[in-house]
Amino acid sequence: VPTRRQTLQVAAATMLSGLFRPSASRAATTAVRLPDRRTLDKALRAFAKVVGDDWVFSSAEDVALYRDSYSLLWGEPDEKVAAAAVAPTSTEQVLEVVRIANQYRIPIYPISTGKNLGYGGAGPVLSGSVVLDLKRLNRILEVNERNAYAVVEPGVSYFDLYNYIQERNLKLWIDCPGPGWGSLIGNALDRGLGYTLAQYRNHFEAHCGMEIVLPTGTLMRTGMGAMPNAQTWQQFKTGYGPWVDGLFSQSNFGVVTKMGFWLMPQPEAFGIGRVYVPRYRDLIPLVDIMNRLEASHILQGFSSLSCPIIGTSIGGGPSAMVPTQQDAEIMAIVNDPNGFSPERLDAIGVKKGLNFWSCDFNLYGPAKLIDTQWSCAQDAFAAIVGARFELEIQPLPLPKEKIDALQDTVSLGIPTLRTYSTGPLTDYDGAAVVGHVFFSPVVPRTGEAVMAANDVLGKLARSHGLPVTPIQFPNPAFERAFLFVIALPVTRDIKVNQKIRKIFAELVQVAAAHGWGEYRTTPAFYDEISATYSFNDHALRRFHETLKDAVDPNGIMSAGRYGIWPRHLRPGGE
Ligand SMILES: Cc1cc2nc3c(=O)[nH]c(=O)nc-3n(C[C@H](O)[C@H](O)[C@H](O)COP(=O)(O)OP(=O)(O)OC[C@H]3O[C@@H](n4cnc5c(N)ncnc54)[C@H](O)[C@@H]3O)c2cc1C
């Protein structure tokens, strides 16, 4: 069980001022009703009776630790800040806290490990909410090697589960996101992503079975878990009747207190198959062939596109921002103020013997399977004139020295925090950059769409002086679509943050005009992005609101998350 101090260590700490502020945005600012100080104090005393005095945090110093240190609203009246926090240690305590929140109409905001940096950190969406910090529910309830799954509580981090597996020498891998200090549950509920095989790296899809405290204070289990004494809760996802699990991701319909996850059997070997293709437009057949191989499950590992001629590598994140190629002739074309010409780069590539694209495909399994997979992949990619291939296979597990020397361990299922040291935190507009928020639209899995996204979104970002190269790479984590992530800097300068917010909003609108919507975002943009999913007069949002009103009649749970507001906080609400 973490210490009180560890529970509070959420993000960068800074003093908090002014606790009760209504959120701007879609919430009806005039109608926002937050509990008065006396009611809040009564509720905090009731919480303390359940969890103990030490686990209710209301001093400014403690509550400041729940600020989102990557907030683009930092220090502004609209910054989303908590009024207090409460940290239960069991599901029974969570049930009690939820009942008290209903009794006093206290808005609560559950977090697991609260490390959602870039997408909201540990902060609530509605200022004045009480953060329900679940870090002390940190039990690994089961790891089943035979059927390859785990059942965990919200406070279990990727590091915790990895260490548990290593200490017992279980032949299982986890799939982790870039930073390993987050939780399996928090990351999956925000529909986060990882880096091994497709069926594991989509973290929400890799779950099997949930336990949820509903906003009215009822405990519910989904899938087979709805049957008392179920034998297959973690083995059969859908159970019986309508499958509701998705409703608890990117939503505010309950507090998840347990979740099952399918784990990957430890593979015998790891391979990287690399294909080089010479010309800019070869991206189109490259992506088509990649898609066919992936949809046929011949390739299933993470693929990393790079651009050898410029020298940039995989990402979309901060690491992809800086070209590493120092060739002056090439950089003059890349940075041509009249616009970047791929055709001129093609020509110079021929002259200098440099390929335009290369793509690494991660491969897992017995070496003879990797050989066969790669041989099939080569046959397919050979349709592109000039394609060249490389394959490297290493037996697993890797020795410790080799793991320590790796920049990336996440494709081997090993959690790390190295992602925080890969991107440059350069100044923007004269202000020191303290972090990033991620603009993350979903674009079609075609070469043409990648070119178009670069032409439209990349160009727009560069026109505002953001350090985005003429070629940003799509993130292939999800199976049937690309993410085209652009990291926007966060500073502590209000004027600069305001400018970044304007750029972010412009990117959202321009992307929507092209039919590209975001898969996830930071709370400052929940409402704006929800508004772009507007088919048939916002039928989807209205449906979410209908559900919200039914499952959370007092509107106490995570108000505003992903643009879903309870009735009394909606425009015209009472
Ligand atoms: C440099 C960098 C790299 C990153 N790389 C990745 C990456 O590769 N992949 C990726 O997915 N993300 C990435 N992120 C984003 C983020 O850091 C991770 O997704 C992180 O795992 C989320 O934090 P968490 O697990 O602590 O979730 P939390 O912060 O605990 O949860 C996220 C949100 O989910 C909801 N929630 C959480 N728990 C519950 C619950 N029990 N019940 C109800 N609702 C709940 C809350 O609204 C909460 O705000 C990156 C961020 C940075 C800055």
XYZ file of C-alpha atoms and ligand atoms in Angstrom:
627
model
C 0.000 0.000 0.000
C 1.514 3.347 -0.956
C 2.307 5.863 1.720
C 0.182 8.941 2.103
C 2.908 10.972 0.423
C 3.182 8.577 -2.530
C -0.554 8.728 -2.990
C -0.268 12.451 -3.299
C 2.637 12.379 -5.719
C 0.694 12.727 -8.871
C 2.413 15.322 -10.990
C 4.394 18.469 -10.519
C 3.330 20.202 -7.345
C 2.354 23.824 -7.235
C 0.163 25.738 -4.832
C -3.482 25.969 -5.657
C -5.602 29.020 -5.344
C -9.358 29.560 -5.643
C -10.977 26.152 -5.340
C -14.492 26.637 -6.577
C -14.691 27.673 -10.151
C -17.250 26.548 -12.683
C -15.832 25.092 -15.846
C -16.228 27.260 -18.913
C -17.125 25.501 -22.136
C -20.398 23.703 -22.704
C -21.370 23.539 -19.057
C -24.008 26.135 -18.392
C -21.802 28.526 -16.480
C -24.681 30.414 -14.938
C -26.412 27.232 -13.847
C -23.390 25.483 -12.367
C -24.290 24.459 -8.865
C -21.443 23.343 -6.695
C -21.752 22.462 -3.037
C -21.059 25.328 -0.663
C -18.075 25.124 1.668
C -20.140 23.896 4.631
C -21.711 21.068 2.655
C -18.327 20.106 1.281
C -16.841 20.084 4.783
C -19.656 17.852 6.003
C -19.056 15.454 3.136
C -15.299 15.440 3.754
C -15.926 14.547 7.397
C -18.208 11.719 6.262
C -15.533 10.519 3.812
C -12.969 10.602 6.624
C -15.174 8.340 8.746
C -14.974 5.773 5.923
C -11.334 6.041 4.835
C -9.675 7.606 7.882
C -8.549 11.215 8.433
C -5.189 10.640 6.762
C -6.785 9.781 3.427
C -8.914 12.869 2.890
C -6.887 15.706 1.402
C -8.148 19.240 1.550
C -5.190 21.492 2.296
C -4.166 23.663 -0.644
C -0.730 22.062 -0.598
C -2.113 18.510 -0.869
C -4.811 19.342 -3.384
C -2.270 21.104 -5.606
C -0.768 17.718 -6.337
C -3.900 16.855 -8.290
C -3.366 19.703 -10.757
C -2.784 18.646 -14.352
C 0.794 19.780 -14.808
C 0.347 19.577 -18.596
C -2.730 21.812 -18.543
C -2.989 24.433 -21.257
C -5.176 26.404 -18.824
C -2.525 26.511 -16.070
C -2.973 29.536 -13.808
C -6.048 30.818 -15.675
C -9.530 31.191 -14.164
C -10.751 28.244 -16.260
C -8.062 25.844 -15.079
C -9.746 22.619 -13.980
C -8.874 22.130 -10.330
C -10.075 19.845 -7.553
C -11.575 21.007 -4.245
C -10.260 18.009 -2.311
C -9.350 14.353 -2.728
C -10.274 11.125 -1.011
C -8.302 7.869 -1.248
C -10.220 4.699 -0.306
C -8.510 1.349 -0.046
C -11.274 -1.122 -0.939
C -14.320 -1.489 -3.134
C -16.514 -1.323 -0.013
C -15.005 2.071 0.809
C -15.572 3.248 -2.783
C -19.239 2.263 -2.456
C -19.510 4.274 0.753
C -17.796 7.311 -0.759
C -20.158 7.227 -3.742
C -23.180 7.013 -1.439
C -21.961 10.015 0.563
C -21.293 11.951 -2.655
C -24.928 11.345 -3.621
C -26.176 12.372 -0.211
C -24.362 15.731 -0.314
C -24.422 16.132 -4.130
C -20.630 16.304 -4.252
C -19.107 15.986 -7.729
C -16.438 13.271 -7.623
C -13.784 12.399 -10.179
C -12.242 8.888 -10.056
C -8.657 8.417 -11.207
C -6.526 5.281 -11.074
C -2.859 6.337 -10.934
C -3.597 9.832 -12.269
C -0.668 9.927 -14.684
C -2.685 10.860 -17.739
C -0.202 13.535 -18.783
C -0.976 15.034 -22.163
C -4.611 13.929 -21.780
C -5.624 15.529 -18.451
C -3.219 14.374 -15.720
C -4.897 13.838 -12.337
C -7.171 16.863 -12.561
C -10.983 16.751 -12.793
C -12.992 18.216 -15.667
C -15.347 20.205 -13.449
C -13.514 22.513 -11.066
C -14.620 21.977 -7.483
C -14.885 18.173 -7.869
C -13.406 15.864 -5.264
C -10.846 13.551 -6.829
C -11.527 9.906 -5.947
C -7.935 8.684 -5.904
C -7.840 4.894 -6.360
C -4.082 4.394 -6.024
C -4.543 2.465 -2.762
C -6.704 -0.127 -4.481
C -3.514 -1.663 -5.744
C -3.978 -5.423 -5.481
C -3.053 -7.825 -8.240
C -5.924 -10.226 -7.665
C -4.918 -12.995 -10.038
C -2.372 -13.776 -12.715
C -3.273 -16.937 -14.565
C -0.347 -18.272 -16.578
C -2.273 -21.178 -18.047
C -4.978 -19.028 -19.638
C -2.800 -15.898 -19.909
C -4.767 -13.216 -18.082
C -4.566 -10.947 -15.040
C -7.186 -9.319 -12.798
C -6.137 -6.057 -11.202
C -7.407 -3.115 -9.179
C -7.076 0.493 -10.418
C -3.916 1.344 -8.472
C -1.863 -1.420 -10.107
C 0.728 0.123 -12.421
C 2.442 -1.489 -15.397
C 5.629 -1.632 -13.306
C 3.720 -3.465 -10.520
C 2.313 -6.135 -12.817
C 5.608 -6.565 -14.676
C 7.530 -7.021 -11.409
C 4.935 -9.461 -10.090
C 5.309 -11.593 -13.233
C 9.123 -11.434 -13.186
C 9.366 -12.314 -9.486
C 7.343 -15.465 -10.113
C 9.077 -16.259 -13.403
C 5.744 -16.542 -15.201
C 5.982 -16.954 -18.972
C 3.786 -13.967 -19.694
C 4.233 -10.507 -21.185
C 2.284 -7.364 -20.478
C 1.667 -4.646 -23.072
C 2.536 -1.192 -21.729
C 2.200 2.376 -23.009
C 5.257 4.656 -23.306
C 5.280 5.580 -19.580
C 5.143 2.522 -17.288
C 4.032 4.371 -14.140
C 0.383 4.568 -15.276
C -2.249 1.962 -14.490
C -3.697 -0.785 -16.635
C -7.215 0.375 -15.739
C -6.786 4.153 -16.157
C -4.979 3.737 -19.443
C -7.508 1.242 -20.814
C -10.452 3.420 -19.732
C -8.965 6.348 -21.651
C -8.544 3.893 -24.572
C -4.756 4.064 -24.512
C -2.356 2.080 -26.608
C 0.847 0.072 -26.398
C 3.473 -1.511 -28.591
C 3.367 -5.332 -28.889
C 0.895 -7.405 -30.912
C -2.279 -5.758 -32.209
C -4.649 -7.723 -29.963
C -2.798 -6.597 -26.814
C -1.727 -3.045 -27.651
C -5.305 -1.781 -27.955
C -5.659 -1.715 -24.187
C -9.406 -1.435 -23.925
C -9.928 -4.235 -26.431
C -7.488 -6.412 -24.466
C -9.646 -6.266 -21.346
C -12.022 -9.044 -20.335
C -14.548 -8.352 -17.582
C -15.058 -5.347 -15.308
C -16.356 -4.602 -11.829
C -17.976 -1.193 -11.500
C -19.417 0.937 -8.730
C -22.313 2.677 -10.459
C -22.984 6.353 -9.651
C -26.021 5.348 -7.596
C -23.833 3.169 -5.359
C -24.604 -0.267 -6.830
C -21.840 -2.793 -7.516
C -22.045 -4.410 -10.975
C -19.930 -6.924 -12.882
C -19.905 -7.207 -16.671
C -19.525 -10.153 -19.044
C -19.456 -13.569 -17.377
C -18.827 -11.801 -14.059
C -22.564 -11.078 -13.859
C -22.996 -14.744 -12.965
C -22.184 -15.334 -9.300
C -19.281 -17.776 -9.040
C -18.474 -17.401 -12.761
C -15.671 -19.698 -13.947
C -14.856 -17.758 -17.130
C -15.005 -14.042 -16.207
C -11.606 -13.401 -17.804
C -12.052 -15.852 -20.665
C -15.267 -14.801 -22.412
C -15.757 -11.092 -22.887
C -19.351 -10.599 -23.881
C -21.320 -12.656 -21.364
C -25.029 -12.622 -22.083
C -27.244 -9.880 -23.479
C -26.131 -6.370 -24.509
C -22.392 -5.932 -24.025
C -21.987 -2.706 -22.040
C -18.248 -2.591 -21.311
C -17.507 0.104 -23.892
C -19.859 2.482 -22.073
C -17.370 2.709 -19.219
C -14.461 3.877 -21.382
C -14.004 7.614 -22.071
C -17.157 8.160 -20.059
C -18.536 9.009 -16.641
C -20.947 6.180 -15.937
C -19.128 4.482 -13.033
C -16.008 3.802 -10.982
C -14.169 0.728 -12.237
C -12.783 -1.229 -9.297
C -11.514 -4.393 -11.046
C -10.666 -5.317 -14.592
C -9.342 -8.413 -16.310
C -6.717 -8.195 -19.064
C -5.529 -10.776 -21.550
C -1.770 -11.172 -21.454
C 0.618 -12.289 -24.180
C 2.418 -15.637 -23.822
C 6.153 -14.931 -23.642
C 7.468 -15.393 -27.203
C 10.577 -17.419 -28.027
C 12.195 -14.779 -30.244
C 11.881 -11.171 -31.362
C 12.504 -10.067 -34.920
C 12.607 -6.783 -36.788
C 11.879 -7.059 -40.474
C 12.718 -3.897 -42.398
C 11.645 -2.866 -45.850
C 13.127 0.093 -47.761
C 11.342 1.653 -50.709
C 12.936 4.366 -52.819
C 10.297 6.945 -53.783
C 7.794 9.249 -52.079
C 4.720 7.760 -53.756
C 5.835 4.226 -52.802
C 4.140 5.000 -49.497
C 0.807 4.200 -51.147
C 1.534 0.538 -52.048
C 3.631 0.179 -48.879
C 0.625 0.966 -46.664
C -1.771 -1.108 -48.799
C 0.461 -4.173 -48.584
C 1.060 -3.609 -44.856
C -2.710 -3.463 -44.325
C -3.324 -6.694 -46.232
C -0.564 -8.486 -44.294
C -1.925 -7.204 -40.980
C -5.561 -7.970 -41.745
C -4.447 -11.505 -42.683
C -2.532 -11.686 -39.379
C 0.731 -12.426 -41.199
C 2.165 -9.272 -39.584
C 0.720 -8.149 -36.238
C 3.518 -6.324 -34.445
C 3.928 -2.560 -34.198
C 5.295 -1.056 -37.408
C 7.522 2.012 -37.411
C 7.692 4.109 -40.517
C 10.739 6.291 -41.082
C 12.120 8.547 -43.717
C 15.828 7.706 -44.243
C 16.304 10.537 -46.709
C 15.412 13.124 -44.062
C 16.537 11.074 -41.099
C 13.404 11.339 -38.976
C 11.987 8.266 -37.356
C 8.761 6.839 -36.010
C 6.357 8.669 -33.924
C 4.127 11.584 -34.113
C 5.322 12.303 -30.570
C 8.076 14.681 -29.536
C 10.797 12.275 -30.667
C 9.689 12.631 -34.240
C 10.030 16.365 -34.350
C 13.649 16.880 -35.192
C 15.216 15.768 -38.445
C 18.515 14.022 -37.756
C 19.838 14.255 -41.310
C 22.530 16.885 -41.594
C 22.851 16.922 -45.405
C 22.591 20.606 -46.355
C 21.291 19.959 -49.872
C 18.493 17.767 -48.521
C 17.613 20.097 -45.663
C 17.390 23.023 -48.105
C 14.637 21.125 -49.941
C 12.927 20.065 -46.719
C 12.876 23.623 -45.392
C 12.209 25.374 -48.701
C 10.135 28.444 -47.824
C 8.211 27.977 -51.086
C 7.031 24.579 -49.970
C 8.441 21.117 -49.655
C 8.743 19.198 -52.932
C 8.781 15.402 -52.572
C 9.711 15.078 -56.252
C 12.933 17.052 -55.704
C 13.693 14.813 -52.725
C 13.061 11.724 -54.875
C 15.592 12.988 -57.410
C 18.225 13.718 -54.800
C 17.552 10.339 -53.180
C 18.416 8.620 -56.468
C 21.600 10.712 -56.740
C 22.739 9.971 -53.182
C 21.467 6.383 -52.993
C 19.002 7.170 -50.151
C 15.592 5.575 -49.808
C 12.564 7.742 -49.165
C 10.797 5.343 -46.776
C 11.672 2.477 -44.563
C 9.367 0.548 -42.294
C 10.261 -1.736 -39.378
C 7.883 -4.549 -38.512
C 8.170 -6.161 -35.074
C 7.808 -9.934 -35.188
C 7.288 -12.350 -32.289
C 7.316 -16.126 -31.944
C 9.582 -19.080 -32.638
C 12.409 -18.075 -35.033
C 11.080 -20.366 -37.757
C 7.693 -18.626 -37.598
C 9.365 -15.207 -37.839
C 11.365 -16.425 -40.860
C 8.224 -17.638 -42.560
C 6.212 -14.504 -41.753
C 8.968 -12.305 -43.097
C 9.404 -14.428 -46.192
C 5.651 -13.987 -46.953
C 5.929 -10.253 -46.244
C 8.916 -9.928 -48.611
C 7.003 -11.703 -51.375
C 4.236 -9.134 -50.973
C 6.421 -6.003 -50.663
C 8.559 -7.115 -53.642
C 5.730 -5.753 -55.821
C 7.224 -2.287 -55.133
C 10.050 -1.654 -57.595
C 13.371 -1.229 -55.793
C 12.180 -2.652 -52.428
C 15.039 -3.939 -50.238
C 14.805 -6.059 -47.090
C 16.597 -6.783 -43.838
C 15.739 -9.152 -41.000
C 17.244 -9.405 -37.545
C 16.135 -12.101 -35.067
C 17.149 -12.330 -31.415
C 16.295 -15.147 -29.014
C 14.324 -14.147 -25.917
C 14.584 -13.307 -23.132
C 17.321 -10.799 -23.898
C 20.211 -10.588 -21.432
C 20.007 -7.642 -19.014
C 22.920 -5.720 -20.639
C 21.095 -5.788 -23.970
C 17.843 -4.590 -22.404
C 19.650 -1.766 -20.590
C 21.190 -0.613 -23.872
C 17.830 -0.384 -25.630
C 16.148 2.968 -26.186
C 12.813 1.214 -26.521
C 11.798 -1.630 -24.231
C 8.048 -1.325 -24.626
C 7.981 -3.494 -27.750
C 9.406 -6.215 -25.475
C 6.639 -5.693 -22.914
C 9.036 -4.044 -20.445
C 7.707 -0.867 -18.779
C 9.957 2.163 -18.651
C 9.865 5.955 -18.303
C 12.391 6.521 -21.088
C 9.733 8.126 -23.269
C 10.090 11.249 -21.111
C 13.709 11.662 -22.213
C 13.211 11.173 -25.941
C 11.598 14.473 -26.914
C 13.290 17.845 -26.787
C 11.621 20.384 -24.487
C 12.693 23.340 -26.555
C 11.279 26.822 -26.010
C 8.206 27.907 -27.902
C 7.616 31.601 -28.545
C 10.215 32.442 -25.913
C 8.512 30.371 -23.189
C 10.014 27.247 -21.627
C 8.137 24.111 -22.617
C 7.103 21.978 -19.625
C 5.206 19.235 -21.447
C 2.912 18.496 -24.356
C -0.724 17.924 -25.153
C -1.513 15.620 -28.000
C -3.702 16.469 -30.967
C -4.615 12.940 -32.078
C -6.890 12.644 -35.108
C -7.748 9.309 -36.696
C -6.993 9.215 -40.438
C -7.560 6.432 -42.974
C -4.893 3.737 -43.237
C -3.763 4.755 -46.712
C -0.630 6.411 -48.048
C -2.770 9.114 -49.654
C -4.326 9.997 -46.277
C -0.898 10.262 -44.645
C 0.218 12.610 -47.418
C -2.982 14.636 -47.101
C -2.696 14.880 -43.296
C 0.877 16.105 -43.667
C -0.181 18.550 -46.323
C -3.114 19.909 -44.319
C -2.389 19.451 -40.593
C 1.409 19.286 -40.660
C 1.575 22.401 -42.814
C -0.873 24.224 -40.536
C 1.160 23.314 -37.448
C 4.389 24.456 -39.116
C 2.802 27.723 -40.198
C 2.414 28.480 -36.474
C 6.075 27.747 -35.818
C 5.545 24.343 -34.216
C 8.534 22.051 -34.609
C 6.824 19.653 -37.004
C 8.807 18.235 -39.921
C 7.302 18.182 -43.434
C 6.789 14.476 -42.896
C 5.056 13.373 -39.709
C 4.527 9.640 -39.391
C 1.231 8.032 -38.598
C 0.933 5.961 -35.434
C -0.184 2.450 -36.442
C -1.205 1.191 -32.983
C -4.841 0.615 -33.932
C -5.485 -2.056 -36.512
C -7.624 -0.428 -39.178
C -6.835 3.295 -39.009
C -3.836 5.532 -38.382
C -3.464 8.190 -35.704
C -1.788 11.360 -36.926
C -0.506 12.712 -33.622
C 0.917 16.218 -33.301
C 2.395 17.129 -29.918
C 1.702 20.758 -28.966
C 3.871 22.399 -26.326
C 2.574 23.409 -22.889
C 4.246 26.309 -21.086
C 3.676 28.305 -17.908
C 3.123 31.474 -19.925
C -0.595 32.231 -20.151
C -0.315 34.165 -23.424
C 1.646 31.394 -25.095
C -0.778 28.736 -23.810
C -3.672 30.785 -25.150
C -1.975 30.853 -28.541
C -1.445 27.071 -28.422
C -5.107 26.584 -27.547
C -6.071 28.605 -30.614
C -3.821 26.467 -32.795
C -5.246 23.290 -31.234
C -8.809 24.511 -31.868
C -7.936 25.374 -35.465
C -6.416 21.921 -35.993
C -9.604 20.330 -34.605
C -11.815 22.319 -36.983
C -9.639 21.784 -40.037
C -9.361 18.063 -39.290
C -13.133 17.774 -38.832
C -13.681 19.525 -42.158
C -11.619 16.709 -43.709
C -13.542 13.998 -41.843
C -10.771 13.293 -39.340
C -11.891 13.147 -35.678
C -9.738 12.816 -32.541
C -9.569 9.483 -30.715
C -8.773 11.055 -27.326
C -7.977 14.496 -26.018
C -7.095 16.765 -23.128
C -10.071 18.060 -21.041
C -9.735 21.646 -22.317
C -10.991 20.278 -25.664
C -13.563 17.677 -24.561
C -16.511 19.826 -25.550
C -15.082 21.178 -28.789
C -14.221 17.716 -30.009
C -17.490 16.196 -28.867
C -19.186 18.904 -30.960
C -17.444 17.640 -34.106
C -19.169 14.253 -33.729
C -22.401 15.958 -34.693
C -24.212 13.614 -37.105
C -27.999 14.123 -37.038
C -28.039 17.041 -34.645
C -25.584 15.466 -32.173
C -27.613 12.241 -31.867
C -24.661 10.437 -30.267
C -24.113 13.115 -27.629
C -27.825 13.208 -26.870
C -27.785 9.430 -26.433
C -24.822 9.726 -24.033
C -26.735 12.372 -22.107
C -29.826 10.146 -21.909
C -27.665 7.386 -20.450
C -25.964 9.839 -18.110
C -29.259 11.065 -16.696
C -30.446 7.488 -16.202
C -27.359 6.037 -14.511
C -26.285 9.140 -12.590
C -29.466 11.045 -11.666
C -27.632 13.336 -9.238
C -24.886 14.019 -11.782
C -22.094 13.360 -9.293
C -19.683 11.312 -11.432
C -16.864 12.858 -13.507
C -19.045 15.674 -14.823
C -17.975 16.833 -18.263
C -15.698 13.911 -19.070
C -15.499 13.519 -22.854
C -18.144 16.230 -23.202
C -20.860 14.372 -21.258
C -22.474 16.736 -18.735
C -25.208 15.818 -16.283
C -28.564 17.473 -16.831
C -28.120 20.236 -14.224
C -24.842 21.346 -15.810
C -26.046 21.376 -19.423
C -27.122 24.599 -21.099
C -30.737 25.146 -20.083
C -30.451 22.517 -17.363
C -31.841 22.992 -13.870
C 5.676 11.489 -23.199
C 4.356 10.773 -23.076
C 4.184 9.545 -23.688
C 2.955 8.874 -23.596
N 2.826 7.681 -24.234
C 1.627 7.042 -24.196
C 1.457 5.805 -24.877
O 2.380 5.267 -25.482
N 0.219 5.226 -24.835
C -0.822 5.773 -24.144
O -1.914 5.205 -24.124
N -0.664 6.936 -23.475
C 0.511 7.581 -23.474
N 0.658 8.765 -22.781
C -0.491 9.313 -22.039
C -0.562 8.860 -20.543
O 0.642 9.146 -19.897
C -0.876 7.385 -20.368
O -2.012 7.017 -21.125
C -1.129 6.977 -18.896
O -1.079 5.571 -18.777
C -2.484 7.423 -18.348
O -2.382 7.575 -16.977
P -3.037 6.577 -15.912
O -2.845 5.186 -16.399
O -2.474 6.949 -14.582
O -4.582 6.904 -16.014
P -5.494 7.849 -15.011
O -4.899 9.197 -15.055
O -5.578 7.157 -13.725
O -6.846 7.700 -15.751
C -7.180 8.383 -16.917
C -8.625 8.841 -16.835
O -9.485 7.697 -16.862
C -10.575 7.835 -15.935
N -10.431 6.789 -14.917
C -9.255 6.299 -14.451
N -9.482 5.315 -13.591
C -10.810 5.188 -13.480
C -11.628 4.287 -12.760
N -11.100 3.333 -11.998
N -12.971 4.403 -12.872
C -13.507 5.348 -13.673
N -12.767 6.202 -14.410
C -11.430 6.124 -14.318
C -10.434 9.210 -15.304
O -11.259 10.097 -15.971
C -8.971 9.554 -15.512
O -8.762 10.936 -15.639
C 1.878 9.452 -22.858
C 2.063 10.688 -22.225
C 3.285 11.348 -22.334
C 3.428 12.667 -21.663
